[in-house]
Coordinates of C-alpha atoms in Angstrom, one line a residue:
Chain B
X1 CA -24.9 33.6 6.3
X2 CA -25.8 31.5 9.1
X3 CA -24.5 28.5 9.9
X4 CA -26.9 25.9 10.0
X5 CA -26.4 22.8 12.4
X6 CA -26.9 19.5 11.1
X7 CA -27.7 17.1 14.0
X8 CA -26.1 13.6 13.1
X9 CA -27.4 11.5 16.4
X10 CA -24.9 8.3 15.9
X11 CA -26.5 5.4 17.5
X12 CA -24.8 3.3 20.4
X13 CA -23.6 0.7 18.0
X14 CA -22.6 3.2 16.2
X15 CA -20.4 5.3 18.6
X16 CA -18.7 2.5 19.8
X17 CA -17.3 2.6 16.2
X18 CA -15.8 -1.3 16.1
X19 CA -18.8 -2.8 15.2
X20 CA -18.8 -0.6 11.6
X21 CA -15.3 -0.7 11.1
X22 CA -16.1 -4.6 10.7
X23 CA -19.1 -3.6 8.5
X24 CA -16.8 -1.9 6.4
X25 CA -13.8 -4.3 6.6
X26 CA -16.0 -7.0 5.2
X27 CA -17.3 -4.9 2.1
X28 CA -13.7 -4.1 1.1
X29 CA -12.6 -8.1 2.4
X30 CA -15.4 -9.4 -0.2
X31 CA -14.1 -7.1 -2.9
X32 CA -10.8 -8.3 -2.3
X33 CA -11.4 -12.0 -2.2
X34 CA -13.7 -11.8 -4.8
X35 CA -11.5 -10.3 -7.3
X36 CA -8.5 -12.9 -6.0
X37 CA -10.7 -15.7 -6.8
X38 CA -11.4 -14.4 -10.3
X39 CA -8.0 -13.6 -11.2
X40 CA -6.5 -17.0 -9.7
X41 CA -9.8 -18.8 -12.3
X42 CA -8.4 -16.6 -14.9
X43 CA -5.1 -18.0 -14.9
X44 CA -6.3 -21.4 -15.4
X45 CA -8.8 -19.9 -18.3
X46 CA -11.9 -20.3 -16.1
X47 CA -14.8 -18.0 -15.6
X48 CA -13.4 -15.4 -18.5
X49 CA -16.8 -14.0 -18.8
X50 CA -15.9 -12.2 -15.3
X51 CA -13.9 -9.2 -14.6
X52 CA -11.6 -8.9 -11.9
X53 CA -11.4 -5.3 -12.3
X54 CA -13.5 -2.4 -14.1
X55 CA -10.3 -0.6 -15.4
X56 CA -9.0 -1.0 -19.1
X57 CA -5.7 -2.5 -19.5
X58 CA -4.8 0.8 -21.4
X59 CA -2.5 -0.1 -25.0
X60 CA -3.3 -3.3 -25.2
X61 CA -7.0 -2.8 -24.2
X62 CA -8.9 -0.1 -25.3
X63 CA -12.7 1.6 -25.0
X64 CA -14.9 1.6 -27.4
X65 CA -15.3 4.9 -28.7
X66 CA -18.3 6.2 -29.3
X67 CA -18.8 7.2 -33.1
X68 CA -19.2 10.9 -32.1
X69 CA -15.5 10.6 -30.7
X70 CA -13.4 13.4 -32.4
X71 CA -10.3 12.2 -33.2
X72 CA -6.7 12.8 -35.4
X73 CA -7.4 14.4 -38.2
X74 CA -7.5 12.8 -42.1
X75 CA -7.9 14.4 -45.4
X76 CA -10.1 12.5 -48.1
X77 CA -9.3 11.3 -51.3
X78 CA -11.3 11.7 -54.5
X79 CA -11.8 8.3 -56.8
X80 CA -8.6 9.0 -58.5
X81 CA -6.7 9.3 -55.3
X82 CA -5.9 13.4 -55.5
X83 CA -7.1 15.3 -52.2
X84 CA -10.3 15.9 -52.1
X85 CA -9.7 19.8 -50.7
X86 CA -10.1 22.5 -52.6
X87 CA -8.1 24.7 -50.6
X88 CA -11.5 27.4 -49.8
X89 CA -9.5 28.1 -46.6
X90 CA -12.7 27.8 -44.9
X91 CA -11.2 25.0 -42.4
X92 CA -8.6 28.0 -41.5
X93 CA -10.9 30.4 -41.3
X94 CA -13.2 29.2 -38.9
X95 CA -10.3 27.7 -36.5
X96 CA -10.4 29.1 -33.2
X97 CA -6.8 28.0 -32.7
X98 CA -5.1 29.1 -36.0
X99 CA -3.8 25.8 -36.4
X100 CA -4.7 24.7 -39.5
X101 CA -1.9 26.4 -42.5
X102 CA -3.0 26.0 -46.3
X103 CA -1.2 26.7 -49.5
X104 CA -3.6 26.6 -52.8
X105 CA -1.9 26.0 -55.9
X106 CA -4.2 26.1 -59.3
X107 CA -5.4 22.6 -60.2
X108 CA -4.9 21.4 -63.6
X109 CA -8.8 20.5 -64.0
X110 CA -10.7 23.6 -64.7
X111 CA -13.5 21.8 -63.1
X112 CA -11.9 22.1 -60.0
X113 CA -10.4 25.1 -59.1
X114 CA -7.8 24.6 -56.7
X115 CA -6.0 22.7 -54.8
X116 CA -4.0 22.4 -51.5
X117 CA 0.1 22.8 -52.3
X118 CA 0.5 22.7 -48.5
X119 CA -2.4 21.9 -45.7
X120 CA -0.3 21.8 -42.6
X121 CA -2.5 21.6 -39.1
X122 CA -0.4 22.0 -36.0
X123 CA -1.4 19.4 -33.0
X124 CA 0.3 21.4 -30.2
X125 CA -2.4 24.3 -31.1
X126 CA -5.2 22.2 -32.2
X127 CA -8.4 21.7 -29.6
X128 CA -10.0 19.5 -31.2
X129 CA -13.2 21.3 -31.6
X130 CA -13.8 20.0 -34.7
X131 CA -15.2 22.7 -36.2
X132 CA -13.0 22.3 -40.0
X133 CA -14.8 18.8 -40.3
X134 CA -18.5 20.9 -40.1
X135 CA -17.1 24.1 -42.2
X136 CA -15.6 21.9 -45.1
X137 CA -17.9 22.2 -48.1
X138 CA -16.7 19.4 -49.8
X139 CA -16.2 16.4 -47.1
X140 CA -12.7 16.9 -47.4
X141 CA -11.8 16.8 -43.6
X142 CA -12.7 14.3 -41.0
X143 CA -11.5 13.1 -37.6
X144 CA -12.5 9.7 -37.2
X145 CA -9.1 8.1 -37.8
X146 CA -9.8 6.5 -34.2
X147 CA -5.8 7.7 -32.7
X148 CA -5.9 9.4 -29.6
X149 CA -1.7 8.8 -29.4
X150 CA 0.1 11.4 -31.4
X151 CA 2.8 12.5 -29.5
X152 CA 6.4 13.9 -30.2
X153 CA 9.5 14.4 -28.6
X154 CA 9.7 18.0 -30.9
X155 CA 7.1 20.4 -31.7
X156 CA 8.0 20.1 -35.2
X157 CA 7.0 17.0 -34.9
X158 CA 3.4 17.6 -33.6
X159 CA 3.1 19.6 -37.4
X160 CA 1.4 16.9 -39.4
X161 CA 1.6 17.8 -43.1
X162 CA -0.4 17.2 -46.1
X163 CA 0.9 13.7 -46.9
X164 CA 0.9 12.6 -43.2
X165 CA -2.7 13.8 -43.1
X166 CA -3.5 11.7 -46.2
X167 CA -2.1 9.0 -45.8
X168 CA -4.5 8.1 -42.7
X169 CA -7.4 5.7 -43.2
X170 CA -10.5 5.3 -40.7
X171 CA -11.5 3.7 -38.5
X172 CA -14.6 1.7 -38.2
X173 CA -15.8 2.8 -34.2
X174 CA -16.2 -0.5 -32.2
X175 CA -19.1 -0.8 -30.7
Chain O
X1 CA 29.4 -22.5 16.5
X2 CA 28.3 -20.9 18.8
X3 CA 29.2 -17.9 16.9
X4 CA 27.6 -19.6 13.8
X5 CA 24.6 -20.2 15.2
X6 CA 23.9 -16.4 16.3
X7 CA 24.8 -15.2 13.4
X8 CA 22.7 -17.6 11.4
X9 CA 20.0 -16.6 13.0
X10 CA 20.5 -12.5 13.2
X11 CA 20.8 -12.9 9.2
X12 CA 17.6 -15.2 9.0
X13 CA 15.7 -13.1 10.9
X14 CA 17.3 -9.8 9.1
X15 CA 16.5 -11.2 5.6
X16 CA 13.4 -12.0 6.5
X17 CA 12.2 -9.0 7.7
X18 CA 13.8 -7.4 4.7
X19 CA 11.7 -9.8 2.5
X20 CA 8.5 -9.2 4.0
X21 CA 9.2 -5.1 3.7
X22 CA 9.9 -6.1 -0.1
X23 CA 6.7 -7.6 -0.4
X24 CA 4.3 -5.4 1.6
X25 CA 5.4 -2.9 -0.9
X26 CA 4.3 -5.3 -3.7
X27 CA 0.7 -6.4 -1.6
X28 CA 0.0 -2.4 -0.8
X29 CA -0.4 -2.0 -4.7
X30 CA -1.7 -5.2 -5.4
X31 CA -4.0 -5.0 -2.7
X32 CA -5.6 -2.2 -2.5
X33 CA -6.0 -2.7 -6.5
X34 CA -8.1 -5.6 -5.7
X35 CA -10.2 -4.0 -2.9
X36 CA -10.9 -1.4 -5.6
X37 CA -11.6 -3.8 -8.3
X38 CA -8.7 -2.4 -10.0
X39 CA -5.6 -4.7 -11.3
X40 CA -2.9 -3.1 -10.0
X41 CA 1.0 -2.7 -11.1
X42 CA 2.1 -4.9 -13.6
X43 CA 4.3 -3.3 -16.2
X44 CA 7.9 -3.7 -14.9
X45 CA 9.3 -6.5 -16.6
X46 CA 12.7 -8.0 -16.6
X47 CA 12.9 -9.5 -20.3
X48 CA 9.6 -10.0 -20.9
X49 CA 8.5 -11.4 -17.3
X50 CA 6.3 -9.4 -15.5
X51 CA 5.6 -11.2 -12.6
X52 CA 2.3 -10.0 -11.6
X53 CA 4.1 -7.0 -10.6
X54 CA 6.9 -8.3 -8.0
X55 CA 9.8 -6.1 -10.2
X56 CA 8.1 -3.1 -9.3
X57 CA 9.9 -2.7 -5.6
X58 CA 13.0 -3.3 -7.5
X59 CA 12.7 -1.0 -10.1
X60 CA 11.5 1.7 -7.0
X61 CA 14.7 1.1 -5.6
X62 CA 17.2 1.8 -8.8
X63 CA 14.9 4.9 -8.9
X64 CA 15.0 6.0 -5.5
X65 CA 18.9 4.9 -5.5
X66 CA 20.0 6.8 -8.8
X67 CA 17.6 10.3 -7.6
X68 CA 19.2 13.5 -6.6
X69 CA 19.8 13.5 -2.8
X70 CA 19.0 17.1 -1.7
X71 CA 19.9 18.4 1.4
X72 CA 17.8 21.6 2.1
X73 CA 20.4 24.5 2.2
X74 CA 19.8 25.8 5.7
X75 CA 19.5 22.3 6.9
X76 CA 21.4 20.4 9.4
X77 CA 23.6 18.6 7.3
X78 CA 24.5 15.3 9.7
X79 CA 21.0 15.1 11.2
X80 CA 19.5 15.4 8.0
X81 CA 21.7 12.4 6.7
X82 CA 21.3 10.6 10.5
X83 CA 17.7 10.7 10.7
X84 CA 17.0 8.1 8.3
X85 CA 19.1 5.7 9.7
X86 CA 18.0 6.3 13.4
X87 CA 14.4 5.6 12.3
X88 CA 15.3 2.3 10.3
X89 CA 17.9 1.0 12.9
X90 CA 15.7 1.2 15.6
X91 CA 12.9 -0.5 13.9
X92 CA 14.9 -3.4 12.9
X93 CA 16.8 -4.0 15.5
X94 CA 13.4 -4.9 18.1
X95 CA 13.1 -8.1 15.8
X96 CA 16.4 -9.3 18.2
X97 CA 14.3 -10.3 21.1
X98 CA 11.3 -11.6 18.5
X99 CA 10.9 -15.4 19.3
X100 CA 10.4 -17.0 15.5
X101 CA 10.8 -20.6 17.0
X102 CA 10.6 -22.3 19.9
X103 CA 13.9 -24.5 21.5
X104 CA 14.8 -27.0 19.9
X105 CA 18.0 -29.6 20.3
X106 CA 19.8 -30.1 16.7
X107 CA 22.9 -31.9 16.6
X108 CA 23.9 -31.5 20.4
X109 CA 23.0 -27.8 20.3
X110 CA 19.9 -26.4 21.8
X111 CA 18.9 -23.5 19.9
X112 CA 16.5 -21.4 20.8
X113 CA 15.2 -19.5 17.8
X114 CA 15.7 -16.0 19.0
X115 CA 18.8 -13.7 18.2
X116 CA 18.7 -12.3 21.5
X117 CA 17.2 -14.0 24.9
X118 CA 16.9 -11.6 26.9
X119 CA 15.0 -11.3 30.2
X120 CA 13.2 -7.4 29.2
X121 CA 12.6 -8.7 26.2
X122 CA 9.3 -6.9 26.0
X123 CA 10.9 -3.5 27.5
X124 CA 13.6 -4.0 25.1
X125 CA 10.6 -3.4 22.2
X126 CA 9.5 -0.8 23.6
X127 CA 12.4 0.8 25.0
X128 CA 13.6 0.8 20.6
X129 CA 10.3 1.5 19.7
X130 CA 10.2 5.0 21.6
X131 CA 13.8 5.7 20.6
X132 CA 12.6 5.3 16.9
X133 CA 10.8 8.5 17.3
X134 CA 14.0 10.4 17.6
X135 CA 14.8 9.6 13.8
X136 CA 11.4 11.4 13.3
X137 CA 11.8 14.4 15.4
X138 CA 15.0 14.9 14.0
X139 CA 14.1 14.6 10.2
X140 CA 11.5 17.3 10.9
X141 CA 14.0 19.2 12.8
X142 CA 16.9 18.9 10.5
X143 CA 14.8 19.8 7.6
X144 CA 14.5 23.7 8.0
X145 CA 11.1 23.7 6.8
X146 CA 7.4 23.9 9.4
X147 CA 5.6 21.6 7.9
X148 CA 8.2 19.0 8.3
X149 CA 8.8 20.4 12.3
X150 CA 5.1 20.3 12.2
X151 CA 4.8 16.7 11.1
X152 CA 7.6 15.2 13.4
X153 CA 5.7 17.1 16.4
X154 CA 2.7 15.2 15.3
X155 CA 4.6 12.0 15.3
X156 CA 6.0 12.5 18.4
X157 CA 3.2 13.5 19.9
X158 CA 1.1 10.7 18.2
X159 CA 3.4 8.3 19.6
X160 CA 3.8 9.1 22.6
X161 CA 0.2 8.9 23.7
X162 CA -0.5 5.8 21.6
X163 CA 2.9 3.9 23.8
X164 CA 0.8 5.0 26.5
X165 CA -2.0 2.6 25.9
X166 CA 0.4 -0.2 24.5
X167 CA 1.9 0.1 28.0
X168 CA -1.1 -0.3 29.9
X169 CA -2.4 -2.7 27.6
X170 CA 1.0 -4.6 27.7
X171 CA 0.1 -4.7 31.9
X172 CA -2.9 -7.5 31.2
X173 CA -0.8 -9.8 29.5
X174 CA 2.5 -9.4 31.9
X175 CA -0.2 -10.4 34.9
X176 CA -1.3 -13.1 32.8
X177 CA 2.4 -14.9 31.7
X178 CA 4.3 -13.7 33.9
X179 CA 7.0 -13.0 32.7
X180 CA 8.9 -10.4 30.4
X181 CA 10.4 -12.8 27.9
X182 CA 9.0 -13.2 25.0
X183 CA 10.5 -16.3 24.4
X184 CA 9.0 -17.7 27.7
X185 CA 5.3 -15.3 27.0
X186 CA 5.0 -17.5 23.6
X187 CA 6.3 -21.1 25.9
X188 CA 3.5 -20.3 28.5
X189 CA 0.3 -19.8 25.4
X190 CA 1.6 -23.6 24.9
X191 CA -0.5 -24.6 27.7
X192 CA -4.1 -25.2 27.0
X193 CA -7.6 -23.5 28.8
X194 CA -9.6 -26.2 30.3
X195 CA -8.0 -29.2 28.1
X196 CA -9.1 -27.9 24.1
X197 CA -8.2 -24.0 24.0
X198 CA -5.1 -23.1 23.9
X199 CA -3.8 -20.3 26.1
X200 CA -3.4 -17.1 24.1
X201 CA -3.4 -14.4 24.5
X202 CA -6.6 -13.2 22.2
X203 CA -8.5 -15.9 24.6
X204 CA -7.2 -14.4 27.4
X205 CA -7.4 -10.7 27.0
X206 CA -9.6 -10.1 23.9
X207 CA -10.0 -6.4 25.3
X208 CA -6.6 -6.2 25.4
X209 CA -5.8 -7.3 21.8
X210 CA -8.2 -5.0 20.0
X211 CA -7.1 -2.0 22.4
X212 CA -3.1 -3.5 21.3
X213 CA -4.0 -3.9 17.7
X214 CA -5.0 -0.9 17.2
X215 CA -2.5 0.9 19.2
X216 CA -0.1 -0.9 17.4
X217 CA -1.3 0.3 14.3
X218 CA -0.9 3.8 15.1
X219 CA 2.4 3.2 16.0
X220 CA 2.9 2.6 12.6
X221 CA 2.0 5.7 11.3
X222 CA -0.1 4.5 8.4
X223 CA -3.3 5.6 7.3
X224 CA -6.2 5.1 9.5
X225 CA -3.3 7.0 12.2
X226 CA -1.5 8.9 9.0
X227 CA -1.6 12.6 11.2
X228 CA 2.0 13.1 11.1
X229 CA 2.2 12.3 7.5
X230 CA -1.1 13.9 6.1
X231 CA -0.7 13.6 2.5
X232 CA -3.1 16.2 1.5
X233 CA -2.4 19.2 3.9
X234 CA 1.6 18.9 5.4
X235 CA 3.6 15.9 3.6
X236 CA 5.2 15.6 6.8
X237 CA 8.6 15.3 8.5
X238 CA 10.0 13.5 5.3
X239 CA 8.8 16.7 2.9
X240 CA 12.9 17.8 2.9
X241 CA 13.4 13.9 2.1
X242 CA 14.4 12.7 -1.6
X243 CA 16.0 10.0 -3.3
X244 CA 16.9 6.8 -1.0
X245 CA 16.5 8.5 2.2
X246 CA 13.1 9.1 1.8
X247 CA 12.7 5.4 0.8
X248 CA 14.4 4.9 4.4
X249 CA 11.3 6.2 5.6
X250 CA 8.6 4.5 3.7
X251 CA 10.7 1.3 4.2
X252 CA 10.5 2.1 8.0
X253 CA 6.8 2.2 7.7
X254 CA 6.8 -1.0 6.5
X255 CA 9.1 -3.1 8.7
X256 CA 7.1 -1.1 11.5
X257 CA 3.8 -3.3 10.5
X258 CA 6.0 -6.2 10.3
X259 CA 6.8 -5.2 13.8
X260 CA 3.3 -4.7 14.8
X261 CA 2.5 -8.0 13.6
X262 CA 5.1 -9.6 14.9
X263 CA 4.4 -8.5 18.1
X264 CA 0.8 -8.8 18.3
X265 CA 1.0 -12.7 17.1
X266 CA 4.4 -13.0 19.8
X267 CA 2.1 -11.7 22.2
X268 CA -2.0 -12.7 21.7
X269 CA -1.9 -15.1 18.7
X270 CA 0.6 -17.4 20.7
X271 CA 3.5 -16.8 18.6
X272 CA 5.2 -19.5 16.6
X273 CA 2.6 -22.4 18.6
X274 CA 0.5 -24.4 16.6
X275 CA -2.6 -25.7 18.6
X276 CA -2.0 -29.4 19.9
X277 CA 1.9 -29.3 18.6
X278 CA 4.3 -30.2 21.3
X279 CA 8.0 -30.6 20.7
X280 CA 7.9 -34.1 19.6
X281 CA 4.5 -33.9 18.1
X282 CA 0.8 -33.5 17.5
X283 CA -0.9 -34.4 20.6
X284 CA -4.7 -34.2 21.0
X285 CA -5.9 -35.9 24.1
X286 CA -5.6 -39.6 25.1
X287 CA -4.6 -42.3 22.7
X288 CA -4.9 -39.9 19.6
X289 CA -1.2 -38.1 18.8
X290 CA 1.6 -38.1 15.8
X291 CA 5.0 -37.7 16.7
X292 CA 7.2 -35.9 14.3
X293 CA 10.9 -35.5 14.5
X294 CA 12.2 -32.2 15.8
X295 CA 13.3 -30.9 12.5
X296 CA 9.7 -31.3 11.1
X297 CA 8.1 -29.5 14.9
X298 CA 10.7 -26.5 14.1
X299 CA 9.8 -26.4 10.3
X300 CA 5.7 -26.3 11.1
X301 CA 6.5 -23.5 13.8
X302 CA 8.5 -21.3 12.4
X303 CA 5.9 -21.4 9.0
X304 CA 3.0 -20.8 11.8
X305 CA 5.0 -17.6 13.3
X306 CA 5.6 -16.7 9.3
X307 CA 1.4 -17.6 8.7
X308 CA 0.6 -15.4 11.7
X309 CA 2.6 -13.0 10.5
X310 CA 1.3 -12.8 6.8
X311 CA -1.8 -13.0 7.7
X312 CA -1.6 -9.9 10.0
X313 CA 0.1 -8.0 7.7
X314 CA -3.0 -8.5 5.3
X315 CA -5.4 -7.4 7.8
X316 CA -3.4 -4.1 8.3
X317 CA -3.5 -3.6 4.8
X318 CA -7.1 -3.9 5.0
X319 CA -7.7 -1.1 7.3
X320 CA -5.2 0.8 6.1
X321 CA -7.0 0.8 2.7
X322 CA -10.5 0.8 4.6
X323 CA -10.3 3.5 6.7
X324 CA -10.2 7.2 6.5
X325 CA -8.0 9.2 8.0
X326 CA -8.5 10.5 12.0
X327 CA -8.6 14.2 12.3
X328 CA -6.0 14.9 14.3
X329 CA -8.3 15.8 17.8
X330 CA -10.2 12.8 17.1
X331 CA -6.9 11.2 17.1
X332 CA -6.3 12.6 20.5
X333 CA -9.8 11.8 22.0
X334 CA -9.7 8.3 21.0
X335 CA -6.3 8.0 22.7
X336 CA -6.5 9.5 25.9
X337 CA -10.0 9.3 26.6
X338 CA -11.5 6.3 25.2
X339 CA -8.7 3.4 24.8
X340 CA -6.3 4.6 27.9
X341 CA -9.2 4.1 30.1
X342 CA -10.3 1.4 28.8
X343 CA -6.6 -0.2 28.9
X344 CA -6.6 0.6 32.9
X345 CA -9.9 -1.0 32.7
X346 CA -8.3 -3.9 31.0
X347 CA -5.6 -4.2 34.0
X348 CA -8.4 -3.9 36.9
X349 CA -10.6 -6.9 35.0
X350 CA -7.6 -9.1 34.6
X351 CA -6.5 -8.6 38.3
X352 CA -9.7 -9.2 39.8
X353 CA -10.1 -12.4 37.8
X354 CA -6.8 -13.4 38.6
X355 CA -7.6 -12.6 42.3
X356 CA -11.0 -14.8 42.1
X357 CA -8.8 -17.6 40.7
X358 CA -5.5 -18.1 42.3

């Protein structure tokens, strides 16, 4: 492959280099000043609508997520408060991670057929893929519990079970 | 109290230093945060007060105090363990012949606000400045490993050529005052050009101070001039380095832009002068003056060396968060072929100025 030459012709003002490293030291000196002034305003509650920064203050400030955002898992409930999963294993079937583990037990309603004894999913496998939520036939399944923060000092404790799973409620995404 | 006196004043000037290392530590995160448009550290807390940050060089150094301090196994055990201290001892110990005050006469004594008068002052600097790079060499040395033998070769070498133009540079400014003592160099930018500007050394030799500044701030082996550390391809001659040793180093780093400051206000920002202050007061010209008594004079001076200082330290930050990093033959070029000529231009302009005036 040949090597192609790029011809860069600097200018005198240029080469002499001092006269851009001032250029540059006055962008990053406005930054700087700039952002000192806001924050000093901001600790006497002045100018709030302005940022100092354009980072996120992480726990105590957070991004909006957008509504697509796939997030911890959640099982529904039906009207009377029973899961609404029927235990089709159709979640564990599609999984490309084998994470999700269900136990189907015969449900006293002959309307329904059965349902789940023991629905553990395993977050140390999990990709979050979100395929179970589009497999489930019966809504049963969702990730929009809006946690990101799930993590354990164990792996045992990464193993979210069927009452953990149901106990979680969703979150409304801010906008 | 004579004894006193000395001592005082080595422990002022000691804590001092010490305080400002503390802080640039603090103003290189909070900084360069702010030049990013970032906020910065801000979570170490000591019950609940954070501080804007300031616990954070504390909690460093319970870390760095309470790590694992590994000696590499086919390492030099003593050098390993001496290096450190050779680098940090000869960076603090040029702050001696630093003038942070001028002379002043407090209850019958005449103290002259320097730990150490001496008459080489300046060669003194220098003199511990190029014995610094022996704690350098050796930590590479010591360490076993090529990139750290690499990195202190780079130091050294870096060095080396940079002391070359701070030498030459220097040359101007000796013509100019003199003399070799600091003490006297920051006496003589008292006096005043033509009646309104005062006689320092950025007036006098502005060649001279940017060729000095940024000599200086090679010497200090930050980032614009980072060769011999090179975070992203050899680590440097601190690789080997772990726990409080290593913080030896970084801490060297920073008391050497102290340094660097210090020096370039001692020696082109007239030091601890304030324009129109004499020793018993503001004078202007004429009728126009306000005396002050000497304990007020010493007080505005010695907050004018500390200002100076400060505000050098910020600028350095600047470039240092600025600025890319030198390839290491641009390094080179720029050293011996653009500034060492143009520091033995430096000396030929001054002495044929000085030989049209006198």
């Amino acid at each position: 492959m040949a090597i192609k030459q790029v011809e860069r012709d600097l200018t005198f003002r240029e080469r002499i280099y001092i006269l851009e490293i001032l250029k540059a030291l006055r962008l990053t000196a406005r930054h700087l000043f700039r952002n000192l002034f806001v924050h000093i305003a901001h600790r006497f509650g002045l100018l709030r609508r302005l940022r100092g920064g354009v980072t996120y203050q992480y726990p105590e400030e957070r991004r909006p997520f957008s509504p697509r955002l796939r997030t911890l898992h959640r099982l529904t409930r039906r009207q009377d408060g029973s899961p609404r999963c029927v235990a089709c294993m159709m979640c564990e079937t599609v999984c490309p991670a084998h994470c999700i583990y269900i136990v189907g037990g015969e449900h006293p309603d002959p309307q329904i057929e059965k349902y789940p004894v023991r629905f553990d999913i395993d977050l140390g496998l999990c990709v979050f893929c979100g395929y179970c939520v589009e497999a489930c036939p019966e809504d049963a399944i969702r990730m929009d519990t809006g946690k990101l923060e799930f993590s354990s000092y164990s792996r045992e404790g990464l193993i979210h079970d069927l009452q953990e799973l149901l106990s979680r409620s969703t979150t409304p995404p801010k906008r | 109290m004579e004894y006193f006196i000395q001592f005082s004043k080595a422990f002022f000037i000691f804590n001092l230093v010490m305080g400002f290392m503390y802080i640039l530590t603090w103003l290189e995160r909070k900084q360069s945060a702010l030049m990013q448009d970032r906020i910065g550290a801000n979570r170490a807390d000591i019950l609940g007060f954070r501080l804007l940050g300031l616990f954070h060089p504390l909690a460093d150094a319970i870390k760095l105090f309470t790590k694992e301090d590994f000696i590499p196994p086919g390492g030099n055990r003593l050098l390993h363990t001496l290096a450190p201290f050779v680098a940090m001892f000869f960076a603090l110990i040029s702050f001696a012949v630093i003038p942070f005050g001028g002379i002043y006469s407090l209850g019958g004594y005449s103290v002259s606000l320097q730990v150490l008068d001496l008459n080489v002052g300046l060669l003194f600097v220098f003199a511990t400045m190029s014995m610094g790079i022996y704690g350098f060499v050796l930590a590479g040395w010591s360490s076993n490993n090529n990139y750290a033998l690499l990195g202190s070769v780079r130091a050294a070498s870096q060095m080396i050529s940079y002391e070359i133009t701070m030498g030459a540079t220097i040359i101007g400014v000796l013509m100019i005052y003199e003399t070799l003592n600091l003490q006297e160099m920051v006496l003589a930018q008292g006096e005043t050009l033509w009646g309104w500007i005062p006689k320092w050394g950025i007036f006098l030799q502005p060649l001279g101070f940017i060729l000095f500044a940024t000599a200086a701030m090679a010497e200090t082996k930050r980032v614009p001039f980072d060769i011999p550390e090179g975070e992203s391809e050899i680590i440097g001659y601190f690789v080997e380095y772990s726990g409080m040793k290593f913080g030896m180093f970084l801490a060297t780093d920073f008391i050497e832009t102290v340094l660097a400051a210090a020096l370039i206000t001692t020696l082109f920002l007239g030091g601890w002068q304030v324009p129109f202050l004499g020793s018993d007061g503001f004078f202007f010209s004429g009728e126009l003056w306000v005396a002050l008594s000497s304990v007020t004079v010493m007080f505005l001076q010695v907050s004018a060396f500390l200002l100076k200082v400060s505000v050098l330290c910020v600028f350095m930050m600047l470039v240092r968060w600025t600025l890319p990093r030198f390839r290491w033959d641009h390094l080179m070029r720029l050293g011996w072929t653009i500034m060492l000529p143009l520091s033995i231009l430096n000396i030929l302009i001054t002495a044929l100025i000085l030989l049209w005036i006198r």
